JSON list of C-alpha atoms in Angstrom, two decimals:
[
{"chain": "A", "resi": 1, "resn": "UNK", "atom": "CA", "xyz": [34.09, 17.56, -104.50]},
{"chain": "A", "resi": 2, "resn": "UNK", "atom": "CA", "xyz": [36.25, 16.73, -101.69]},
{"chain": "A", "resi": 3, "resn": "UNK", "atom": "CA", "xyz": [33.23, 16.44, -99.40]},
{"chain": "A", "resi": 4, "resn": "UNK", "atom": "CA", "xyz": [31.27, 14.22, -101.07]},
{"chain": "A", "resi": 5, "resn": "UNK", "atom": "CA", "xyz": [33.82, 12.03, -100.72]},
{"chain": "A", "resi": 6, "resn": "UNK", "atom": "CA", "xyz": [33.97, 12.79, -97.35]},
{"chain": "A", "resi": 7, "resn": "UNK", "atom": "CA", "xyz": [30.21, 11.59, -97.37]},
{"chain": "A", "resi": 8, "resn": "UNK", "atom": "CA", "xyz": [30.34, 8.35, -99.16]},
{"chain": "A", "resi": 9, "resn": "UNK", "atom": "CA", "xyz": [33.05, 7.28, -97.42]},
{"chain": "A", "resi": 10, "resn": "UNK", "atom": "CA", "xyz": [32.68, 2.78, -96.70]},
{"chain": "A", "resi": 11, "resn": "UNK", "atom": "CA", "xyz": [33.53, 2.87, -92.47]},
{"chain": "A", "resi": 12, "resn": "UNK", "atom": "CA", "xyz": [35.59, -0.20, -90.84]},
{"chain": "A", "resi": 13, "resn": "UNK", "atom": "CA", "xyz": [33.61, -2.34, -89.07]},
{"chain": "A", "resi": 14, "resn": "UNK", "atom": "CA", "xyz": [33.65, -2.15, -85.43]},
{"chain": "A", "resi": 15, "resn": "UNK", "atom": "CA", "xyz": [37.07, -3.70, -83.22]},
{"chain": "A", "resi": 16, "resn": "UNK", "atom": "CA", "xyz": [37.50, -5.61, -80.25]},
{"chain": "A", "resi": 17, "resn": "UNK", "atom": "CA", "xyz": [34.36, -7.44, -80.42]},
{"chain": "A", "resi": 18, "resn": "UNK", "atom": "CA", "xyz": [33.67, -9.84, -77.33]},
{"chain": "A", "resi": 19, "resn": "UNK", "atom": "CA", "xyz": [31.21, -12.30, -76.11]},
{"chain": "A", "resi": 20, "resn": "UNK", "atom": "CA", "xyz": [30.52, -13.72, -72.82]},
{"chain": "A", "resi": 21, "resn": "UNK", "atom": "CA", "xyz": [27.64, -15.92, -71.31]},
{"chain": "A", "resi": 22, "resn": "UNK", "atom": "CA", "xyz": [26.52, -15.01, -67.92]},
{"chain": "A", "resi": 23, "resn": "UNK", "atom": "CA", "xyz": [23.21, -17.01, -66.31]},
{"chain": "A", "resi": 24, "resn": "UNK", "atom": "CA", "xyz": [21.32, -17.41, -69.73]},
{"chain": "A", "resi": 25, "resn": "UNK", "atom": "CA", "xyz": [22.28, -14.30, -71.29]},
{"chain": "A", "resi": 26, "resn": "UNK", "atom": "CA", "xyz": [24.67, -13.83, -74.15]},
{"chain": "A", "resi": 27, "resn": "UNK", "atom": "CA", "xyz": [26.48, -10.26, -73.58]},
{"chain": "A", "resi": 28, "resn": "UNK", "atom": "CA", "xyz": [27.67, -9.08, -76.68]},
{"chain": "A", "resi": 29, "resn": "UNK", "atom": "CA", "xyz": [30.65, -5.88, -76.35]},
{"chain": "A", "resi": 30, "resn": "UNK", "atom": "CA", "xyz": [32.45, -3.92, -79.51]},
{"chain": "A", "resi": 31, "resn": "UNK", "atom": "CA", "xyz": [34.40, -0.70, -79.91]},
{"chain": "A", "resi": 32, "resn": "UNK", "atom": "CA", "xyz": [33.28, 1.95, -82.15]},
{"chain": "A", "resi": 33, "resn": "UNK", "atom": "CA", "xyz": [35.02, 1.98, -85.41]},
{"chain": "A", "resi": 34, "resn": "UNK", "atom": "CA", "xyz": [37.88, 4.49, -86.40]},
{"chain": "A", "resi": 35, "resn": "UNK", "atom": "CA", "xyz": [36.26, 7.48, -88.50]},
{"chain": "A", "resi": 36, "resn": "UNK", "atom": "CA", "xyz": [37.24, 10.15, -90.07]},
{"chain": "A", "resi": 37, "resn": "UNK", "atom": "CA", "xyz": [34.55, 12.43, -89.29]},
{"chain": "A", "resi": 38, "resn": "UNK", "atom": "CA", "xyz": [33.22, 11.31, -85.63]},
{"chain": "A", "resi": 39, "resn": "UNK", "atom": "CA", "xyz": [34.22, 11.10, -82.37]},
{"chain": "A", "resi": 40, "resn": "UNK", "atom": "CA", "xyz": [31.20, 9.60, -80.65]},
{"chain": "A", "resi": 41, "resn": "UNK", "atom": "CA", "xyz": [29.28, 7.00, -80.49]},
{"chain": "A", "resi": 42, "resn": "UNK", "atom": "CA", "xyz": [26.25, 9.19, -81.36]},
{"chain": "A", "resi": 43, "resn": "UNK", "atom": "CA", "xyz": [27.22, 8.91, -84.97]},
{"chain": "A", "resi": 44, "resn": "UNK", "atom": "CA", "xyz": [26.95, 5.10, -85.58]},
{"chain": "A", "resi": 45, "resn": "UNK", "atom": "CA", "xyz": [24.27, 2.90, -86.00]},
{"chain": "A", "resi": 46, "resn": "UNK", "atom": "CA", "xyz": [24.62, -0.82, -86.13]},
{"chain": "A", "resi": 47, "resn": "UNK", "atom": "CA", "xyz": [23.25, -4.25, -87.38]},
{"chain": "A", "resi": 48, "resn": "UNK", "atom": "CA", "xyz": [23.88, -7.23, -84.98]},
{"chain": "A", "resi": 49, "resn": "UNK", "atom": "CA", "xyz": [23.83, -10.49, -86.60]},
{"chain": "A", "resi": 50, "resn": "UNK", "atom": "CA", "xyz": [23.23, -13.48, -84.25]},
{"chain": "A", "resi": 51, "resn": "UNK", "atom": "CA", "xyz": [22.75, -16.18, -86.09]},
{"chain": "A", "resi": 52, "resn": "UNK", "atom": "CA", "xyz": [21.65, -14.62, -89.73]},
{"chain": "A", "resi": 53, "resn": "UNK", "atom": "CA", "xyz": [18.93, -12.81, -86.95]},
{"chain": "A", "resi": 54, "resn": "UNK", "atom": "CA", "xyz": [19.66, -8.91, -87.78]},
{"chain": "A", "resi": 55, "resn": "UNK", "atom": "CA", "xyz": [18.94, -6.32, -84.91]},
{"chain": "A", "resi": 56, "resn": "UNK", "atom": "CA", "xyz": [19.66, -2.64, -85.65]},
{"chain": "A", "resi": 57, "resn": "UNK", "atom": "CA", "xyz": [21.19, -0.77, -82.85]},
{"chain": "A", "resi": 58, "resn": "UNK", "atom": "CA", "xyz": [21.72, 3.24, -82.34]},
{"chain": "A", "resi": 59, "resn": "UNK", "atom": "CA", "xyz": [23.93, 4.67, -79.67]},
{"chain": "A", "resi": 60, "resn": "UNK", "atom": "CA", "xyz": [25.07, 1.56, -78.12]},
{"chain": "A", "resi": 61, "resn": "UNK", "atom": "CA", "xyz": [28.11, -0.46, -77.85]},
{"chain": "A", "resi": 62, "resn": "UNK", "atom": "CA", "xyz": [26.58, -3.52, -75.84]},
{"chain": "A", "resi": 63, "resn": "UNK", "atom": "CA", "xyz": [23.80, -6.10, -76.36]},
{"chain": "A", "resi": 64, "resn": "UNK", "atom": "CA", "xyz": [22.46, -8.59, -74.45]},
{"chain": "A", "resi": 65, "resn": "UNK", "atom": "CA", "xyz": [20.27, -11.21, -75.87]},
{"chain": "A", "resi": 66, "resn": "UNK", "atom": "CA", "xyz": [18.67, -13.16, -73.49]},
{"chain": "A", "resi": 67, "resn": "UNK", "atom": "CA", "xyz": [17.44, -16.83, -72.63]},
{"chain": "A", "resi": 68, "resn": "UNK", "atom": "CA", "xyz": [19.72, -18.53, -75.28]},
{"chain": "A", "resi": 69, "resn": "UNK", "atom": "CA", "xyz": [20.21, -22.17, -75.43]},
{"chain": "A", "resi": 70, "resn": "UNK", "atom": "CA", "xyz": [23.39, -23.39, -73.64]},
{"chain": "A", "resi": 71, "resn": "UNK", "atom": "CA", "xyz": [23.87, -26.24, -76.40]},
{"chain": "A", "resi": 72, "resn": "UNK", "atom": "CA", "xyz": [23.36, -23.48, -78.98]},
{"chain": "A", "resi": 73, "resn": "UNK", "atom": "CA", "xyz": [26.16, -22.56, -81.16]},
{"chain": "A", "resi": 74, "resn": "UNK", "atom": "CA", "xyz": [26.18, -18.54, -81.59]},
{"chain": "A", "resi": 75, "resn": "UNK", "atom": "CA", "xyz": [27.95, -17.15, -84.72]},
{"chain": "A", "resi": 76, "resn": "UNK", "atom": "CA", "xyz": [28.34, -13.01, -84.05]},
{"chain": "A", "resi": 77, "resn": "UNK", "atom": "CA", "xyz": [29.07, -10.21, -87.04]},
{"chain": "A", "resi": 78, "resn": "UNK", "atom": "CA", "xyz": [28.72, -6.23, -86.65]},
{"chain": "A", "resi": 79, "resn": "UNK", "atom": "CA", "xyz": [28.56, -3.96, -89.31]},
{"chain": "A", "resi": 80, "resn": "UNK", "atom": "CA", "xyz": [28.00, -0.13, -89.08]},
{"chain": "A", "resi": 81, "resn": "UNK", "atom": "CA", "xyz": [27.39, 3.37, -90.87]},
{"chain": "A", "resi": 82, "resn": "UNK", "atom": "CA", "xyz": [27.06, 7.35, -90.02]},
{"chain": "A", "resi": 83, "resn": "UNK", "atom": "CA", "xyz": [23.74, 7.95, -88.75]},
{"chain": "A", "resi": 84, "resn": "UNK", "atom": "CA", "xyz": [22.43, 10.60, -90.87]},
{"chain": "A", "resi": 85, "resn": "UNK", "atom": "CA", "xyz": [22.12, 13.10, -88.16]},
{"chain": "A", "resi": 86, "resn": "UNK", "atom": "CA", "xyz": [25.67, 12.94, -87.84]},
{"chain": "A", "resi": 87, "resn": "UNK", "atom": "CA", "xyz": [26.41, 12.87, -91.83]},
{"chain": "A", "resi": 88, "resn": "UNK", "atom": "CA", "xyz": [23.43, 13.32, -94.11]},
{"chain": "A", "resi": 89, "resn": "UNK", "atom": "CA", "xyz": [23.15, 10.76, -97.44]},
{"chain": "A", "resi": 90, "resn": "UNK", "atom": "CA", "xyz": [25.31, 8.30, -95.89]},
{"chain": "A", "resi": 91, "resn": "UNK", "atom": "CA", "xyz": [23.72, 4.88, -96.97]},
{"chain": "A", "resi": 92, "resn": "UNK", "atom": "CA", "xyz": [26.87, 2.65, -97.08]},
{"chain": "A", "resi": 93, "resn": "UNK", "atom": "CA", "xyz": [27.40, 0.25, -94.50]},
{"chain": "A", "resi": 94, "resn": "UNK", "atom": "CA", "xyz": [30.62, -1.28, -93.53]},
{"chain": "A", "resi": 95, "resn": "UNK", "atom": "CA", "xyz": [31.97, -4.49, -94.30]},
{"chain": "A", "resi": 96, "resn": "UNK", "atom": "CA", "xyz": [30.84, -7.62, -91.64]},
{"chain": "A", "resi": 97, "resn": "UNK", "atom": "CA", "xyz": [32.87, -8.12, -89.01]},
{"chain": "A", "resi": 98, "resn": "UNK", "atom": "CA", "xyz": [35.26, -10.95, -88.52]},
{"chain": "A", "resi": 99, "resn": "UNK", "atom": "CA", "xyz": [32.70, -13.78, -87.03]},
{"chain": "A", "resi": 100, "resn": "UNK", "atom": "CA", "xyz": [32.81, -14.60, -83.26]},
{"chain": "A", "resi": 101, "resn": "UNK", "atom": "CA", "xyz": [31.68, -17.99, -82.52]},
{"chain": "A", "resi": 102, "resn": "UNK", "atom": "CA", "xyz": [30.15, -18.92, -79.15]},
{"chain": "A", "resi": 103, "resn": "UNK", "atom": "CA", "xyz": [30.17, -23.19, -78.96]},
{"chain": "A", "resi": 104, "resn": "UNK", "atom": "CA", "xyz": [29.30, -24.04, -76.03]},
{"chain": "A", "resi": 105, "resn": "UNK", "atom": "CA", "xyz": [31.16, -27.10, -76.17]},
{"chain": "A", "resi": 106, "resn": "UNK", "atom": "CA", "xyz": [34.31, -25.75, -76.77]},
{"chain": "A", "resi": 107, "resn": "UNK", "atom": "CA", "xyz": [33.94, -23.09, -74.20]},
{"chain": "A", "resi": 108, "resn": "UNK", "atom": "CA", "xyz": [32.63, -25.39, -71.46]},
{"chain": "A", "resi": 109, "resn": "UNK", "atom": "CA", "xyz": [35.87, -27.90, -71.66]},
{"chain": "A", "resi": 110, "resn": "UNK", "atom": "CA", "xyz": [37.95, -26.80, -68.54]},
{"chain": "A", "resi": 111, "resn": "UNK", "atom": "CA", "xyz": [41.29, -26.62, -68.97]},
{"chain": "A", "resi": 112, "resn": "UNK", "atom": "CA", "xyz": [43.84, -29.25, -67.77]},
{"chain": "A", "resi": 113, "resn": "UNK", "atom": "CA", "xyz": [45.29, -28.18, -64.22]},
{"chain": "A", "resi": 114, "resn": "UNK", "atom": "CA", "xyz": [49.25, -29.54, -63.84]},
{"chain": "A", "resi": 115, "resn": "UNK", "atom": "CA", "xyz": [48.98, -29.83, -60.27]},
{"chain": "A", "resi": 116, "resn": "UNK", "atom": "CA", "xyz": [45.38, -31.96, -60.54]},
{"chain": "A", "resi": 117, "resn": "UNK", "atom": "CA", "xyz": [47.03, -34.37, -62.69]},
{"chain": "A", "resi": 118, "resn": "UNK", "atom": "CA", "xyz": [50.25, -35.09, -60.35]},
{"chain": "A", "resi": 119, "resn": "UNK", "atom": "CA", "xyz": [47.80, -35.46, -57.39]},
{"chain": "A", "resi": 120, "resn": "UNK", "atom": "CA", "xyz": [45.66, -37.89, -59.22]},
{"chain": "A", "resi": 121, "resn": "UNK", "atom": "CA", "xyz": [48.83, -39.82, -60.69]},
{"chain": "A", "resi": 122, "resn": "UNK", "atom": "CA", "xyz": [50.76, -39.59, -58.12]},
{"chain": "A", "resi": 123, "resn": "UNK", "atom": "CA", "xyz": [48.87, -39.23, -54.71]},
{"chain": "A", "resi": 124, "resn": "UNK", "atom": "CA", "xyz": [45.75, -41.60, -55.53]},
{"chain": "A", "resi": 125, "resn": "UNK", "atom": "CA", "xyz": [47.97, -44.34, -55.58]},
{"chain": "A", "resi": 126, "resn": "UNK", "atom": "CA", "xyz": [49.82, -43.64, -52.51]},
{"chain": "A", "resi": 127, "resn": "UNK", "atom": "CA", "xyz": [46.35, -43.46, -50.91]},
{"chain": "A", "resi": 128, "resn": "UNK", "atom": "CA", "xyz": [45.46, -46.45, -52.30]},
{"chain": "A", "resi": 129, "resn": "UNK", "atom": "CA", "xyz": [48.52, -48.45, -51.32]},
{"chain": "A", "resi": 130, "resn": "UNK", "atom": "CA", "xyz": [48.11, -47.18, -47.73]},
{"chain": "A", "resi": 131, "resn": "UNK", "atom": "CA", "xyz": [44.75, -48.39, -47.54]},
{"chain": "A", "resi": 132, "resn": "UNK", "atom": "CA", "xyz": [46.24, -52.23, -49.17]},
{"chain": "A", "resi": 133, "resn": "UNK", "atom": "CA", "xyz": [48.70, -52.15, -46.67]},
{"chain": "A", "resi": 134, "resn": "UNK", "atom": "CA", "xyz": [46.75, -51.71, -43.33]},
{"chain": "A", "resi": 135, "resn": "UNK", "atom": "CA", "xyz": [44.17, -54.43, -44.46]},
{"chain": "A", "resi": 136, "resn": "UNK", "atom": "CA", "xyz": [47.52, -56.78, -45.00]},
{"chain": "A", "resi": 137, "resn": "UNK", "atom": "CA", "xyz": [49.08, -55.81, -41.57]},
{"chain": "A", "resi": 138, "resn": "UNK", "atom": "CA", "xyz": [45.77, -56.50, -39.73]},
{"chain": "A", "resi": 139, "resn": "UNK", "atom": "CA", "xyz": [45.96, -59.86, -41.38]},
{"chain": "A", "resi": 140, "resn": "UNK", "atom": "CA", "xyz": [49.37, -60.78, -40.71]},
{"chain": "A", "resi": 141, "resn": "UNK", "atom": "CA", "xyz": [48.85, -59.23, -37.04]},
{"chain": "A", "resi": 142, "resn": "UNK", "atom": "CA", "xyz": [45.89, -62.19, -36.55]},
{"chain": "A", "resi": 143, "resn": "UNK", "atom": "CA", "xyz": [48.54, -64.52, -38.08]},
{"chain": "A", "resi": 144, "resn": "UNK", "atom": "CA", "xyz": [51.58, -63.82, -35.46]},
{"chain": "A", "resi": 145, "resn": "UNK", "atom": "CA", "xyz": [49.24, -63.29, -32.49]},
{"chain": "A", "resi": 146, "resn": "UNK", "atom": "CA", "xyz": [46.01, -65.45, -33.10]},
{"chain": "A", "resi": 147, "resn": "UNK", "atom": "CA", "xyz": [43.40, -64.90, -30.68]},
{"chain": "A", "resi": 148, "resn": "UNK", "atom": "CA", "xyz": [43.09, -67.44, -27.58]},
{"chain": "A", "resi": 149, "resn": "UNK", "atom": "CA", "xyz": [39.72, -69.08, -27.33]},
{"chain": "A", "resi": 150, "resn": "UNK", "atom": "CA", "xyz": [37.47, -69.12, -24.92]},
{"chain": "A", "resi": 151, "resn": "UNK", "atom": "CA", "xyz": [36.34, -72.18, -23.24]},
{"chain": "A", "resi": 152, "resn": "UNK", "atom": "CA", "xyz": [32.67, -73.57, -23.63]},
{"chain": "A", "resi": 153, "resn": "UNK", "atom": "CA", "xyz": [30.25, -73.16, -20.88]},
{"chain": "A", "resi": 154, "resn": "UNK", "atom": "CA", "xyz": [30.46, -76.17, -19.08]},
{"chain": "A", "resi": 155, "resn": "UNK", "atom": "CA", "xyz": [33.76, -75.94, -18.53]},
{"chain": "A", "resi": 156, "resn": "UNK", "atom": "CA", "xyz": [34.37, -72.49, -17.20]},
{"chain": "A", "resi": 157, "resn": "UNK", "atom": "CA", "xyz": [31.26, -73.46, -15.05]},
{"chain": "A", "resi": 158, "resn": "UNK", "atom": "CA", "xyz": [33.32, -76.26, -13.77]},
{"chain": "A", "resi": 159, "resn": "UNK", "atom": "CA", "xyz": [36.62, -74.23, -13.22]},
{"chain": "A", "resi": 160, "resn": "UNK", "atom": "CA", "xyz": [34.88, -71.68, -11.51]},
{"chain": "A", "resi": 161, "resn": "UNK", "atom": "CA", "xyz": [33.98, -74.01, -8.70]},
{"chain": "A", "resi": 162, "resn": "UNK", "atom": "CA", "xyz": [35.78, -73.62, -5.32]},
{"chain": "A", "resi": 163, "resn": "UNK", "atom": "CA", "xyz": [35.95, -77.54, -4.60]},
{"chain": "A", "resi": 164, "resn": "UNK", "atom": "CA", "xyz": [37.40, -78.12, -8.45]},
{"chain": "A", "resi": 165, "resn": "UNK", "atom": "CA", "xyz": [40.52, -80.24, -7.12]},
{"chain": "A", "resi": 166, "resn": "UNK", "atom": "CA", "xyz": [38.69, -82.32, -4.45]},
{"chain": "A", "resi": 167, "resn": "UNK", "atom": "CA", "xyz": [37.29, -85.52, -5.66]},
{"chain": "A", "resi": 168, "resn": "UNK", "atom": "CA", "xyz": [33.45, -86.77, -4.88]},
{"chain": "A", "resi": 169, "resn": "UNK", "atom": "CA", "xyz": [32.77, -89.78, -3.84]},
{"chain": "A", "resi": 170, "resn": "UNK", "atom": "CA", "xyz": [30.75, -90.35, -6.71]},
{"chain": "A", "resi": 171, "resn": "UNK", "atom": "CA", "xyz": [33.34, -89.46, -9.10]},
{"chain": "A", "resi": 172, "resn": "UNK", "atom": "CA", "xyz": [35.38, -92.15, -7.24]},
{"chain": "A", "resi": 173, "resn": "UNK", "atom": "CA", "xyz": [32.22, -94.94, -7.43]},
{"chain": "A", "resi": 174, "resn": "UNK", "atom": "CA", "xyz": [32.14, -94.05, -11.49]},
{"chain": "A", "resi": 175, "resn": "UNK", "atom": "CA", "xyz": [35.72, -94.50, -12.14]},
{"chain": "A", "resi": 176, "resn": "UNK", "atom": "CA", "xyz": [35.64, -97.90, -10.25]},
{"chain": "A", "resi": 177, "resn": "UNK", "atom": "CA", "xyz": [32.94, -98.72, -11.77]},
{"chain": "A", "resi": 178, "resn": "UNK", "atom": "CA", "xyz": [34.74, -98.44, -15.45]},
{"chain": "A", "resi": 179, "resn": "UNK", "atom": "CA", "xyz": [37.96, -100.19, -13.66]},
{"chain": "A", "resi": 180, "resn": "UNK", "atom": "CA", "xyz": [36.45, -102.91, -13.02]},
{"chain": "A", "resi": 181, "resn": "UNK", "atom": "CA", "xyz": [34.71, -103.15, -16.48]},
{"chain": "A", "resi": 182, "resn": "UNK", "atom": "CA", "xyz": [38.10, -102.63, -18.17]},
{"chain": "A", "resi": 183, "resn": "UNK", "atom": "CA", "xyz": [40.09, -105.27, -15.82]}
]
């Protein structure tokens, strides 16, 4: 009687189940459940649920599904039994695993980095004033020391001449002229 028992016996579902997303495949890891009878993974078969999508699984303790949606939401339960090579009549699967939820909106949010917040409170503004403060020096540099302007072309012609301080007699005939019309 005792062995039939043994037999009928409802198995734990399997532990330390994890999920991970790597370039448009959904890895899916668990550890064999504690039995009273087996040792080995050779003994268990398993149902995968992805989604209320079943796949049965012997001998393994990893799945990958492949090309999933990134803005998919995954929802991930395990159940297992003996396989009846190991244990013979053994039709009673284990309870569902706890679920394990892939959102790939929650799981895509990075996490807040203390020292990228003080930098961008504290060192974007110093930038910033630095930069406000050299475009107010160069303006009150032009203020203190304006620049000197250049004379127009006639007139550095004219000082450029060697005979600039001796007088024509033209020049002398012109200012009469306007002497004379002034007198």
């Amino acid at each position: 009687m005792h062995t039939i028992l043994l037999h009928i016996k409802k198995l734990d579902p399997p532990r330390n189940i994890t999920a991970l997303v790597h370039s448009g495949t959904l890895e899916i890891q668990w550890v064999w459940p504690e039995s009273c009878c087996s040792q080995t993974d050779a003994c268990f078969i398993y149902e995968l649920k992805i989604n209320n999508e079943i796949k049965n699984l012997k001998n393994d303790l990893v799945y990958k599904y492949a090309n999933i949606k990134p803005t998919s939401r995954y929802t991930i339960q395990i159940r297992t039994k003996h396989d009846d090579a190991c244990l013979n009549d053994n039709d009673i699967w284990s309870d569902w695993s706890k679920p394990v939820v892939i959102d790939p909106e929650i799981s895509s949010t990075p996490a807040l980095n203390a020292s990228v917040i003080i930098c961008i409170a504290l060192v974007l503004p110093m930038i910033l004033l630095a930069i406000i403060l050299v475009c107010k020096l160069q303006r009150l540099t032009e203020k203190l020391f304006p620049s000197i302007p250049n004379p127009s072309k006639k007139v550095q012609i004219l000082l450029e001449k060697e005979d600039f301080n001796q007088v024509t007699p033209k020049q002398i005939e012109e200012t009469a002229e306007i002497l004379e019309v002034s007198g």
